[in-house]
Structure formats: C-alpha cells, structure tokens
Coordinates of C-alpha atoms in Angstrom, one line a residue:
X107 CA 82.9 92.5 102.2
X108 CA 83.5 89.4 103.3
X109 CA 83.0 85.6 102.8
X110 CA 83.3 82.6 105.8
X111 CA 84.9 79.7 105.2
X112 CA 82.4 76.9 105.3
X113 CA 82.9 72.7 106.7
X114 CA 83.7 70.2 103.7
X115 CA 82.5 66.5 104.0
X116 CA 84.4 64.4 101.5
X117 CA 84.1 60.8 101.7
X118 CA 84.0 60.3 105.4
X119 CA 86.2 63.0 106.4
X120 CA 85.4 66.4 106.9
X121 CA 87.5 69.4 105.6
X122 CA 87.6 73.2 106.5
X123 CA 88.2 75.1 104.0
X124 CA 87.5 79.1 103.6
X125 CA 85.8 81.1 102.0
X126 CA 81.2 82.4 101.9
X127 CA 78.7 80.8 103.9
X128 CA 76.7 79.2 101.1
X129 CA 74.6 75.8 101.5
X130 CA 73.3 74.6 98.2
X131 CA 70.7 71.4 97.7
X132 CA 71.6 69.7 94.4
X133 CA 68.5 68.1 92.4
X134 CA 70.8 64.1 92.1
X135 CA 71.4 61.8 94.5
X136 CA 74.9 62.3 96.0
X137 CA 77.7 59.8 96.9
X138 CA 78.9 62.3 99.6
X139 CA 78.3 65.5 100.8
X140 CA 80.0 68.5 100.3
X141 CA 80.7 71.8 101.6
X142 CA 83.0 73.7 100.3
X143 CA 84.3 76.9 102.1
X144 CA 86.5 79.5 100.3
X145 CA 89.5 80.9 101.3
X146 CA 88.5 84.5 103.1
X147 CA 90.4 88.1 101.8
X148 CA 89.6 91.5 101.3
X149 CA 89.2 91.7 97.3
X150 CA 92.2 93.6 96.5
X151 CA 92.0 94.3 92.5
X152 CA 93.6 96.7 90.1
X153 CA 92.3 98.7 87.5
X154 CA 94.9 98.5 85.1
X155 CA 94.4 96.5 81.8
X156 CA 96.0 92.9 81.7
X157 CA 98.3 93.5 78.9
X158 CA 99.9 96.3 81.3
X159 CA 99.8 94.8 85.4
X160 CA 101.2 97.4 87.8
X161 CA 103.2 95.3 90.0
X162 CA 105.0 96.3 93.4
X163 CA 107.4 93.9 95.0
X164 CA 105.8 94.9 98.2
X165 CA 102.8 93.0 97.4
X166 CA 102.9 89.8 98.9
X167 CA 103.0 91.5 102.3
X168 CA 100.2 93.6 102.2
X169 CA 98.0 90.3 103.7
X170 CA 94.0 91.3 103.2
X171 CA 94.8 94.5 101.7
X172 CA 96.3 92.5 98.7
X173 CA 94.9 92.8 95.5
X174 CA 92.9 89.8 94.2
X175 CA 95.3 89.6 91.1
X176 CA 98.7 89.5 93.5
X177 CA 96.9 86.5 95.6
X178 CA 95.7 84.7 92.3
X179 CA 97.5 85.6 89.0
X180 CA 95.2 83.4 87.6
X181 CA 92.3 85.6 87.2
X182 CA 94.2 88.1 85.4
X183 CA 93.5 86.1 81.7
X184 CA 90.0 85.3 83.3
X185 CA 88.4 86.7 86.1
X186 CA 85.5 84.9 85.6
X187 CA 86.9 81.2 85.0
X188 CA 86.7 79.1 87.4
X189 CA 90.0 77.2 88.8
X190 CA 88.9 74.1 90.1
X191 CA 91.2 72.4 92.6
X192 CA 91.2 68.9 91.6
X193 CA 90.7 67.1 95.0
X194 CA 87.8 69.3 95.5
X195 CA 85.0 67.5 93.3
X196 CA 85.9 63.3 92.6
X197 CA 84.6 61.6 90.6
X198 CA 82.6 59.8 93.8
X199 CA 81.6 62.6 95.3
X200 CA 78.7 64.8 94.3
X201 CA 77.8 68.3 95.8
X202 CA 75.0 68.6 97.9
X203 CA 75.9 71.7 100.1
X204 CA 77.8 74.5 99.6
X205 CA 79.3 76.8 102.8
X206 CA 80.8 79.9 102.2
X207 CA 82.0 82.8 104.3
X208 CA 83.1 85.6 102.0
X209 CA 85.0 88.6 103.0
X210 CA 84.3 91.9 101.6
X211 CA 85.5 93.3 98.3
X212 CA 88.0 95.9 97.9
X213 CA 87.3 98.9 100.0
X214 CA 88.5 102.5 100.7
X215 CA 90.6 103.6 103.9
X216 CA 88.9 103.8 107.1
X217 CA 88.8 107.6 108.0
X218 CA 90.6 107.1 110.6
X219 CA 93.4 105.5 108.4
X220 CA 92.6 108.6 106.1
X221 CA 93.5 110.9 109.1
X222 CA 96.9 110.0 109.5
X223 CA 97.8 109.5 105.8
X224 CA 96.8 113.5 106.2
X225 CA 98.8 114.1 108.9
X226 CA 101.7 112.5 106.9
X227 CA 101.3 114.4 103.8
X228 CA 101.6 117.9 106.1
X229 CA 104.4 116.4 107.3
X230 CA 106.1 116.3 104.1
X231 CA 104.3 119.7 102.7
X232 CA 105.8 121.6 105.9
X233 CA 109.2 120.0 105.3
X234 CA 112.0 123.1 105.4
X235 CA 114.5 124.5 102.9
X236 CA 116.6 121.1 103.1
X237 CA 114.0 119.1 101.3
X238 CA 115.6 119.8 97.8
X239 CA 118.4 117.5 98.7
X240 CA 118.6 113.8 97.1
X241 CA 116.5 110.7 98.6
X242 CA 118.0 107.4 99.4
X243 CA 115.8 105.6 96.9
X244 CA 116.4 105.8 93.0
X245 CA 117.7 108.6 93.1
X246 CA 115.7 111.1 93.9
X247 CA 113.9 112.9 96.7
X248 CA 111.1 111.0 97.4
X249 CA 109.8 113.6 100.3
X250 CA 109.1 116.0 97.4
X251 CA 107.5 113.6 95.3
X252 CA 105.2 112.5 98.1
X253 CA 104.7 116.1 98.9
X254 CA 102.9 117.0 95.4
X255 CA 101.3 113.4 95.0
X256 CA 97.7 114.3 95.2
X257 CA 96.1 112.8 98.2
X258 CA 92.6 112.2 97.1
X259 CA 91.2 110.1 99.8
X260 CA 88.2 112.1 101.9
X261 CA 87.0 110.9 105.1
X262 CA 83.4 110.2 103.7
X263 CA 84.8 107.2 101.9
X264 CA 85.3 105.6 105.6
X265 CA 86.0 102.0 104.5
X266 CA 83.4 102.2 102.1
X267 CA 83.1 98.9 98.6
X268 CA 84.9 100.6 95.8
X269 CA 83.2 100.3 92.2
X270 CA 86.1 97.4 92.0
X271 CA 85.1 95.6 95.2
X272 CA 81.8 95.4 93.2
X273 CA 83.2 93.9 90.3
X274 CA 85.1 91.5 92.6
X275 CA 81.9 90.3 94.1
X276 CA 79.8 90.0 91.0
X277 CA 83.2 87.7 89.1
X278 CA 83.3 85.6 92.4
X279 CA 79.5 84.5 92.0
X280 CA 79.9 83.8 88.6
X281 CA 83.0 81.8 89.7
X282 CA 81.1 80.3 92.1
X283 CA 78.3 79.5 90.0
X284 CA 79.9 77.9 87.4
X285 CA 82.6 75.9 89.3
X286 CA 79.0 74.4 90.8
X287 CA 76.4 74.0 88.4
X288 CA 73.8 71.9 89.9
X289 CA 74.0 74.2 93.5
X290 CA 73.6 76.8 91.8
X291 CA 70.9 76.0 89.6
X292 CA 68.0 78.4 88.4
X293 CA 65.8 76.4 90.3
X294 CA 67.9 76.8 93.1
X295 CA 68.1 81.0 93.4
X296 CA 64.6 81.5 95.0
X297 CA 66.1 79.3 97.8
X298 CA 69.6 81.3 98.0
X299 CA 70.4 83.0 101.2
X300 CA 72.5 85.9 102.0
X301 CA 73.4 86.8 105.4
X302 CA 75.5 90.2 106.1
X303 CA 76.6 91.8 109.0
X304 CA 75.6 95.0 109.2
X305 CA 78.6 97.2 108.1
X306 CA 78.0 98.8 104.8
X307 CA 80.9 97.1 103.0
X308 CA 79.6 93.8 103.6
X309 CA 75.9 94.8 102.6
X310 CA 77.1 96.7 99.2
X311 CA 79.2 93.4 98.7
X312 CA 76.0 91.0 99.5
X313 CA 74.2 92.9 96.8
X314 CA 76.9 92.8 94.2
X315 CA 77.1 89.2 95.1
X316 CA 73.4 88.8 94.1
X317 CA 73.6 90.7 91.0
X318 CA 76.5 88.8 89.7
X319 CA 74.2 85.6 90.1
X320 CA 71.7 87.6 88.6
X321 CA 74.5 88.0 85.6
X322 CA 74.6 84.4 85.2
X323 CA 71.2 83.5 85.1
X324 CA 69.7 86.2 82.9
X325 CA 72.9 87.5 80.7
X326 CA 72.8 90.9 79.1
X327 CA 70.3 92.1 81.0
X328 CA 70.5 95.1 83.7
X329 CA 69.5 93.4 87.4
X330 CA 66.6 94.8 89.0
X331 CA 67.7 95.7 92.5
X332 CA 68.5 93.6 95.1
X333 CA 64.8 94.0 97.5
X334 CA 63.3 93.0 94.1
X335 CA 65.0 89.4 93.2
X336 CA 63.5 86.2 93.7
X337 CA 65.8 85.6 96.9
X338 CA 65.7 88.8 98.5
X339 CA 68.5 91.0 100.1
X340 CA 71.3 90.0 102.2
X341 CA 69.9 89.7 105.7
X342 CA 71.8 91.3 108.5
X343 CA 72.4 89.8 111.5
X344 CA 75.1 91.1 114.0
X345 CA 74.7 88.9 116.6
X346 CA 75.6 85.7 113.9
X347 CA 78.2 87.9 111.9
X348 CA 80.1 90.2 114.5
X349 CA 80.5 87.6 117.3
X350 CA 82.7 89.5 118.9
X351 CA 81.0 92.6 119.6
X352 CA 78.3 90.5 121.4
X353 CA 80.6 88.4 123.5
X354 CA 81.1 90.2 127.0
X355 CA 84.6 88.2 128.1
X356 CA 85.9 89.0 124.3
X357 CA 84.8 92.7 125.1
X358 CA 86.0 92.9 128.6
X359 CA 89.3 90.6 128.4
X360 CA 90.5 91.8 125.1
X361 CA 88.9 95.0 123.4
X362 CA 88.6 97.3 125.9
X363 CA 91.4 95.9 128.1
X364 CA 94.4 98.2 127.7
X365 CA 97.0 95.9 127.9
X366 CA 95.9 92.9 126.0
X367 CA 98.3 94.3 123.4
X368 CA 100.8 94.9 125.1
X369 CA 103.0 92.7 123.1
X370 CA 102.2 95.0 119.9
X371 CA 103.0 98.2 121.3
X372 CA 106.4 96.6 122.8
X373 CA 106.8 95.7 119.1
X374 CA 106.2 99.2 117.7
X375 CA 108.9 100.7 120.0
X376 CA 111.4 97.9 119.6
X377 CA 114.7 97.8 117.6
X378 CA 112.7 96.6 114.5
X379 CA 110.5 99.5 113.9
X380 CA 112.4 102.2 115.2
X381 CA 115.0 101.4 112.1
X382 CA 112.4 101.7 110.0
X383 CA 111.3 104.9 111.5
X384 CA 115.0 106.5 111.5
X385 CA 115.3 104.8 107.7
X386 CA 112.0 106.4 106.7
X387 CA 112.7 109.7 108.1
X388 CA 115.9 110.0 106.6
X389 CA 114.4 109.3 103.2
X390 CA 111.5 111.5 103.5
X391 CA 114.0 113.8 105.2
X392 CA 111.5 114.5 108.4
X393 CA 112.3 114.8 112.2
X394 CA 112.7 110.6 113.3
X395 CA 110.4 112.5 116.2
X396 CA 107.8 113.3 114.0
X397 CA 107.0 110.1 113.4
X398 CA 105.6 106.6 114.4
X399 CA 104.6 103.0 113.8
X400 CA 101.0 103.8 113.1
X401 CA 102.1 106.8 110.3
X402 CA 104.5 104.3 109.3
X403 CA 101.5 101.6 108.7
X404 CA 99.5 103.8 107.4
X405 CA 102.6 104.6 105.0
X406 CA 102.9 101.5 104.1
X407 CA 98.9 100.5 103.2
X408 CA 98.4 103.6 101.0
X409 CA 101.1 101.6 98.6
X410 CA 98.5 98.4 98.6
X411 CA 95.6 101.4 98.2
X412 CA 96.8 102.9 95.3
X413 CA 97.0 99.9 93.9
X414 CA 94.0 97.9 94.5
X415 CA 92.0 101.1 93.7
X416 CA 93.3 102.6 91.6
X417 CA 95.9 100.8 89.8
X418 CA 98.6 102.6 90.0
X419 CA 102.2 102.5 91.8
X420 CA 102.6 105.5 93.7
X421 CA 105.8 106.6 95.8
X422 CA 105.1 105.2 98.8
X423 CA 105.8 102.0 97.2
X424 CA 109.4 103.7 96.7
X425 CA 109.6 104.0 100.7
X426 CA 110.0 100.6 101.6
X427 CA 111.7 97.4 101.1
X428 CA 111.5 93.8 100.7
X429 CA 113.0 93.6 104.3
X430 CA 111.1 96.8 105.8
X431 CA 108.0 94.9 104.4
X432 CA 108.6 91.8 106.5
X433 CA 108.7 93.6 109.7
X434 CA 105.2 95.1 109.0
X435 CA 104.0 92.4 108.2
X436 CA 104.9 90.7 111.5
X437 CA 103.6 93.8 113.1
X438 CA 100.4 93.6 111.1
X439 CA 100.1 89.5 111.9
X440 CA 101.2 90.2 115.8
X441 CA 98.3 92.6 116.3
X442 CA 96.0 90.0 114.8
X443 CA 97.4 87.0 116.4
X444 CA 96.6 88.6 120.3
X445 CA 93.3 90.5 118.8
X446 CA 92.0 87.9 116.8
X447 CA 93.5 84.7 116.6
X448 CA 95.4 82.2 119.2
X449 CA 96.5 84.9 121.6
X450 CA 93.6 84.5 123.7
X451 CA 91.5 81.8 124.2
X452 CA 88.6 83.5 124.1
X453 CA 89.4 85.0 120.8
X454 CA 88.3 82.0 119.0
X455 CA 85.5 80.7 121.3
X456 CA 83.8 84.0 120.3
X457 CA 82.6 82.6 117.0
X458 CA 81.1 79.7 118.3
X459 CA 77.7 80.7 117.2
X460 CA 78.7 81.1 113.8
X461 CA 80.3 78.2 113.3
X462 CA 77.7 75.9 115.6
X463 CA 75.2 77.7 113.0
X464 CA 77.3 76.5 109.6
X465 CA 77.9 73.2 111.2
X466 CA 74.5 72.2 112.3
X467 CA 73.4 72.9 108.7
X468 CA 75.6 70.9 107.0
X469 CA 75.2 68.3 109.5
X470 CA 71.2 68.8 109.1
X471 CA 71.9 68.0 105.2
X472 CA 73.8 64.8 105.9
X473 CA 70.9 63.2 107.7
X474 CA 68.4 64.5 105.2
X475 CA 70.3 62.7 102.3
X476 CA 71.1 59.7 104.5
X477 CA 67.2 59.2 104.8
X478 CA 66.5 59.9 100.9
X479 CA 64.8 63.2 101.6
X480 CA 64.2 65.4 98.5
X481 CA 66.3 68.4 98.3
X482 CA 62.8 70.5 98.1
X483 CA 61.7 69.6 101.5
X484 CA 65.2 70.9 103.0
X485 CA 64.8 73.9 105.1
X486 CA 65.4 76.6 103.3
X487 CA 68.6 77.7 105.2
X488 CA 69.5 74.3 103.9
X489 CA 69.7 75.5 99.6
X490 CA 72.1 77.9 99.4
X491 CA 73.7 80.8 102.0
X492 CA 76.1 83.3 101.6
X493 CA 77.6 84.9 104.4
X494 CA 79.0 88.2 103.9
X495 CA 81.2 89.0 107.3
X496 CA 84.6 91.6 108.0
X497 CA 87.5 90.2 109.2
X498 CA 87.4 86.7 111.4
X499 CA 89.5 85.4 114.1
X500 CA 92.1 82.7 112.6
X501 CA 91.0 79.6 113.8
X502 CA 91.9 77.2 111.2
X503 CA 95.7 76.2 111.4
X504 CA 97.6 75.2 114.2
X505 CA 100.5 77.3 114.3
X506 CA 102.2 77.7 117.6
X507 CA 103.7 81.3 117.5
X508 CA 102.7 84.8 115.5
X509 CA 104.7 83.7 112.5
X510 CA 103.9 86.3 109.5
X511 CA 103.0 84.9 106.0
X512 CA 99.5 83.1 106.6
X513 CA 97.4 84.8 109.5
X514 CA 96.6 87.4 107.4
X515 CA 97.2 85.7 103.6
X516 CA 94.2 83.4 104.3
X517 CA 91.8 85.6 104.4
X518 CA 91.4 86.1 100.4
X519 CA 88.7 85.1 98.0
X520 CA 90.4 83.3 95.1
X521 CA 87.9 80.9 93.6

C-alpha cells in the first residue's frame, strides 16, 4: 500500500514532505496551517521478536523493499509510539490539515518476480555432479544450500498485503493518530477520507489503515468491517491515484516506448553487472550463460523478502556483498530515475492532477481559517484524507544525476 506525501504550511513557508494524503480540520483556532506529508515506502517489517532482530548487512540497499525496522530502528522498542520531529509542531503553529500519501504495506512478490525466482531455483536443482565442491562464501557451497531452501512463494500471492503489511498499516494510524490528537479527533472520523487506487495492495492497506483508527478510538474491541464504519471504505480512483496509466504522452513516450530505457539495459550488460553475474555464477557454480541481470535482481530481492515476511536470513543474503549491493542498487535507482523520476519530463508532469488535487485543498483550508470559518462547514474532502497509492515518480529533490541512496529510500513510511 501506499501513502503520498502531502504540502506543509509552516509559518509563511510551505514544506513538502512525504508520506498519506490526509487533510484533518482541528476544533481551535490555529496560528498556522499545517500539512504534514510522510515520507512514502513499502512497509518492509520482520516477524522476528525484538529481543532477537535478524539483520542482513544488505539492508540498507534494498530501497522500498526495506523493512520498516531497517529504515526506522526506532519502532522496534515501540511500533506504535510516535517519533515526533521537533520542527514539525512549534509551539506557534497549530495543525489544521493533515496531507498524507501513504505507500502500501509489506507485500508478497509479483508473480512475475515469483517466475524467475523459479527459474533460478531449477537452475540450482539441475546443477551437475560438480555441485558438491566448496562456495566462495563462508565456506560452504552455497548452490546446494539454495538448492534445498524451500521456495514457498506461489504465483497466487502476486504482490498481494502480507498479514505484516496489515500490521504496518494499523501501527502507522495509531502513529498517526496520536502524533496528532486534535486531527484526529473522534469527532473528526465520520469526516475521514480514504482514497485508493485500485490495486488490491493498496485497498487491503486502506482497510487496515481504517481499522487501526478504529483501534484507537474503541480499544479492545474487534472492528466491524471496513463498508460498516462511520467513514466508509477507501474510495478508488485510478484516474487521481495511477496518473500515469491515464496520461497518453507518459504512455506513448515512456511505457510502451522501447527504448526509453535504453540506459538501463546498457547498464545490465555493462562491466558492472556482468562481474556480478561471472561472481554469482561461480558461487552458485552455474553456467555465467545461464544467467542475467533480471535473475540476478530477483536474487537479490528474495534476500529483502525473506526478511520482511518472514523474518528470516536466508542464503541468498550469503550471495552478495556490501559492494555487489551498491551496483543494484544503482541499477534499481537508474530504472526508476528514466521510468519514474527526472529522466523524462513528462514523468513528473503526469501527477499533476494529484498534486493540483492535495494542493487546492490545503490551499482551500488556508482561506477558510483566514476568514474564521468553522472547521464544520469545511468540505468534507477538507477533515481528513488518506491516500493509499503504489509507487510515485520522485519529484521532491533536486538532484542532477541517477545517484543511488535516496530515489528509492524516500519512499518509506516511518512516522
């Protein structure tokens, strides 16, 4: 699932931050507005218990596929506490609005990601008499141990929530809730609004969302579903939330234009990767021919899989390195730099309806509370909405080349 980042006024300067699309109208007068957007990321979370963190060094290069606990070791003594950033909420300024765009919670392969993890694994199974001999890593061969790791990912699971990608949507509304109190009041909830795109991910994550507000309001008591609460379900709308499949140039100039990545696949046949391939086969001990950057990726995920789902540190994480991680990463942020971010020009113009839309809310609140209009006569688009969205273009710093490290790092949910 995921959350938008949403416009901050502070003082007389306005602030993008990231994170749900969430507009909140407090009950008090405020000395400013604010909207607060959180910082965007697929809720990568272990199951392990806290006294006990399974760790891999390959973690902080994993971008949205890392694990909520990696990007914020904070929440491991609390998942639920909120950590307030202390230039967020002065002692001037008084919350009037809250925007949020929220990414998804922690989620299972895609199957098409699940496809080539299978073609990997019958790599590995068909592997000939040779594969007794010693790996390069540890000391032992790490093709065999690969070979009989169980691969228990099926293609129904298709980039569905995981139960933990629930429980990382219901701690972030709790988070959310009580880092701001008087948004989101009791009174408030009947005028909360979720908006979804339509992919199930997002919807599942829209209703955990929901019932972790429900968790707050009405503790120890089991939530009635989602149709049946005072606010209502997450709304989808495509056209607000997936942009980019309604924008004809984005479609014609860069999705379906074969050689608007060209850059990427000059990078997966370059020097870089192809010593990674001739490393990898050589410690699997498969034909170098046999493989390629995408079974390399995919290689390389299943690590941050394991983890976030399951909580444990499989051998794949024994594949790679610190350095070997670097140069997937950059592969990773290169394909999303030309796809989604500052490669093209029209990349980022695509979202203009959704953030004209966040925009013209929170300017909509400004003038209300310049004029002394009661919160209660807002709109009620104007109390609270939570936007639930899959991955965004990278608008938000100004970088001026595909460095790794923060395309694909911003788009976490840490409140």
């Amino acid at each position: 699932m995921a959350l938008a980042p949403a416009p901050a006024l502070r003082g007389p300067n306005r602030t993008m931050l990231r994170g749900p699309s969430i507009l909140l109208g407090a009950s008090v007068a405020p000395a400013a507005v604010l909207a607060a957007a959180l910082l965007s990321s697929l809720a990568c979370c272990s199951l392990q218990e806290p006294g006990d963190p399974v760790v891999s060094g390959l973690s902080p290069y994993f971008g949205t596929k890392t694990r909520y606990e990696d990007a914020n070791p904070g929440l491991l003594p609390d998942p639920e506490a909120p950590r307030r950033d202390p230039e967020l909420l002065e002692g001037t300024c008084t919350p009037v609005q809250l925007v949020a765009l929220i990414r998804h919670g922690t989620r299972y392969p895609t199957a098409k990601q699940i496809g080539k993890l299978r073609q990997l694994h019958g790599l590995l199974q068909a592997r000939g008499p040779g594969g007794g001999r010693v790996g390069a890593v540890g000391g032992r061969d790490l093709g065999a141990a690969l070979a009989g790791w169980p691969l228990w990912y099926a293609d129904w699971m298709d980039g569905q929530l995981v139960e933990k990608g629930r429980q990382d949507m219901r701690q972030l509304a709790l988070r959310l809730a009580s880092l701001f109190p008087s948004l989101f009041s009791r009174e408030n909830y009947g005028r909360l609004r979720l908006v979804t795109s339509s992919k199930h991910r997002c919807v599942d994550s829209g209703a955990a969302f929901l019932q972790g507000l429900w968790q707050h309001y009405h503790p120890g008591l089991p939530p009635p579903d989602v149709a049946d609460m005072e606010c209502g379900p997450p709304r989808v709308n495509d056209k607000l939330m997936r942009f980019f499949d309604h924008c004809e140039k984005f479609l014609t100039e860069v999705e379906r234009n074969a050689t608007a990545l060209y850059h990427v696949e000059a990078f997966k046949t370059g020097p870089e990767m192809q010593s990674i391939l001739k490393k990898v086969a050589a410690t699997l001990q498969v034909p170098v021919s046999d493989l390629n950057a995408d079974l390399i990726q995919v290689a390389f995920f299943t690590c941050s899989f394991d983890l976030a789902i399951k909580g444990v540190k499989s051998p794949w994480c024994d594949v790679f390195d610190i350095d070997d991680a670097k140069i997937l990463e950059y592969l990773n942020d290169l394909k999303q730099y030309w796809k989604r971010g500052y490669g093209y020009t029209i990349n980022s113009r695509s979202s203009c309806t959704l953030f004209q839309d966040i925009f013209q809310h929170l300017d909509k609140a400004t003038e209300q509370k310049q004029r002394c209009v009661s919160p209660d006569v807002l709109s009620p688009r104007a109390a609270l909405q939570i936007v639930f969205t899959c991955p965004l273009a990278n608008f938000f710093w100004e970088r001026s080349d595909p460095s790794t490290s923060l395309i694909l790092h911003l788009p976490r949910n840490p409140s």
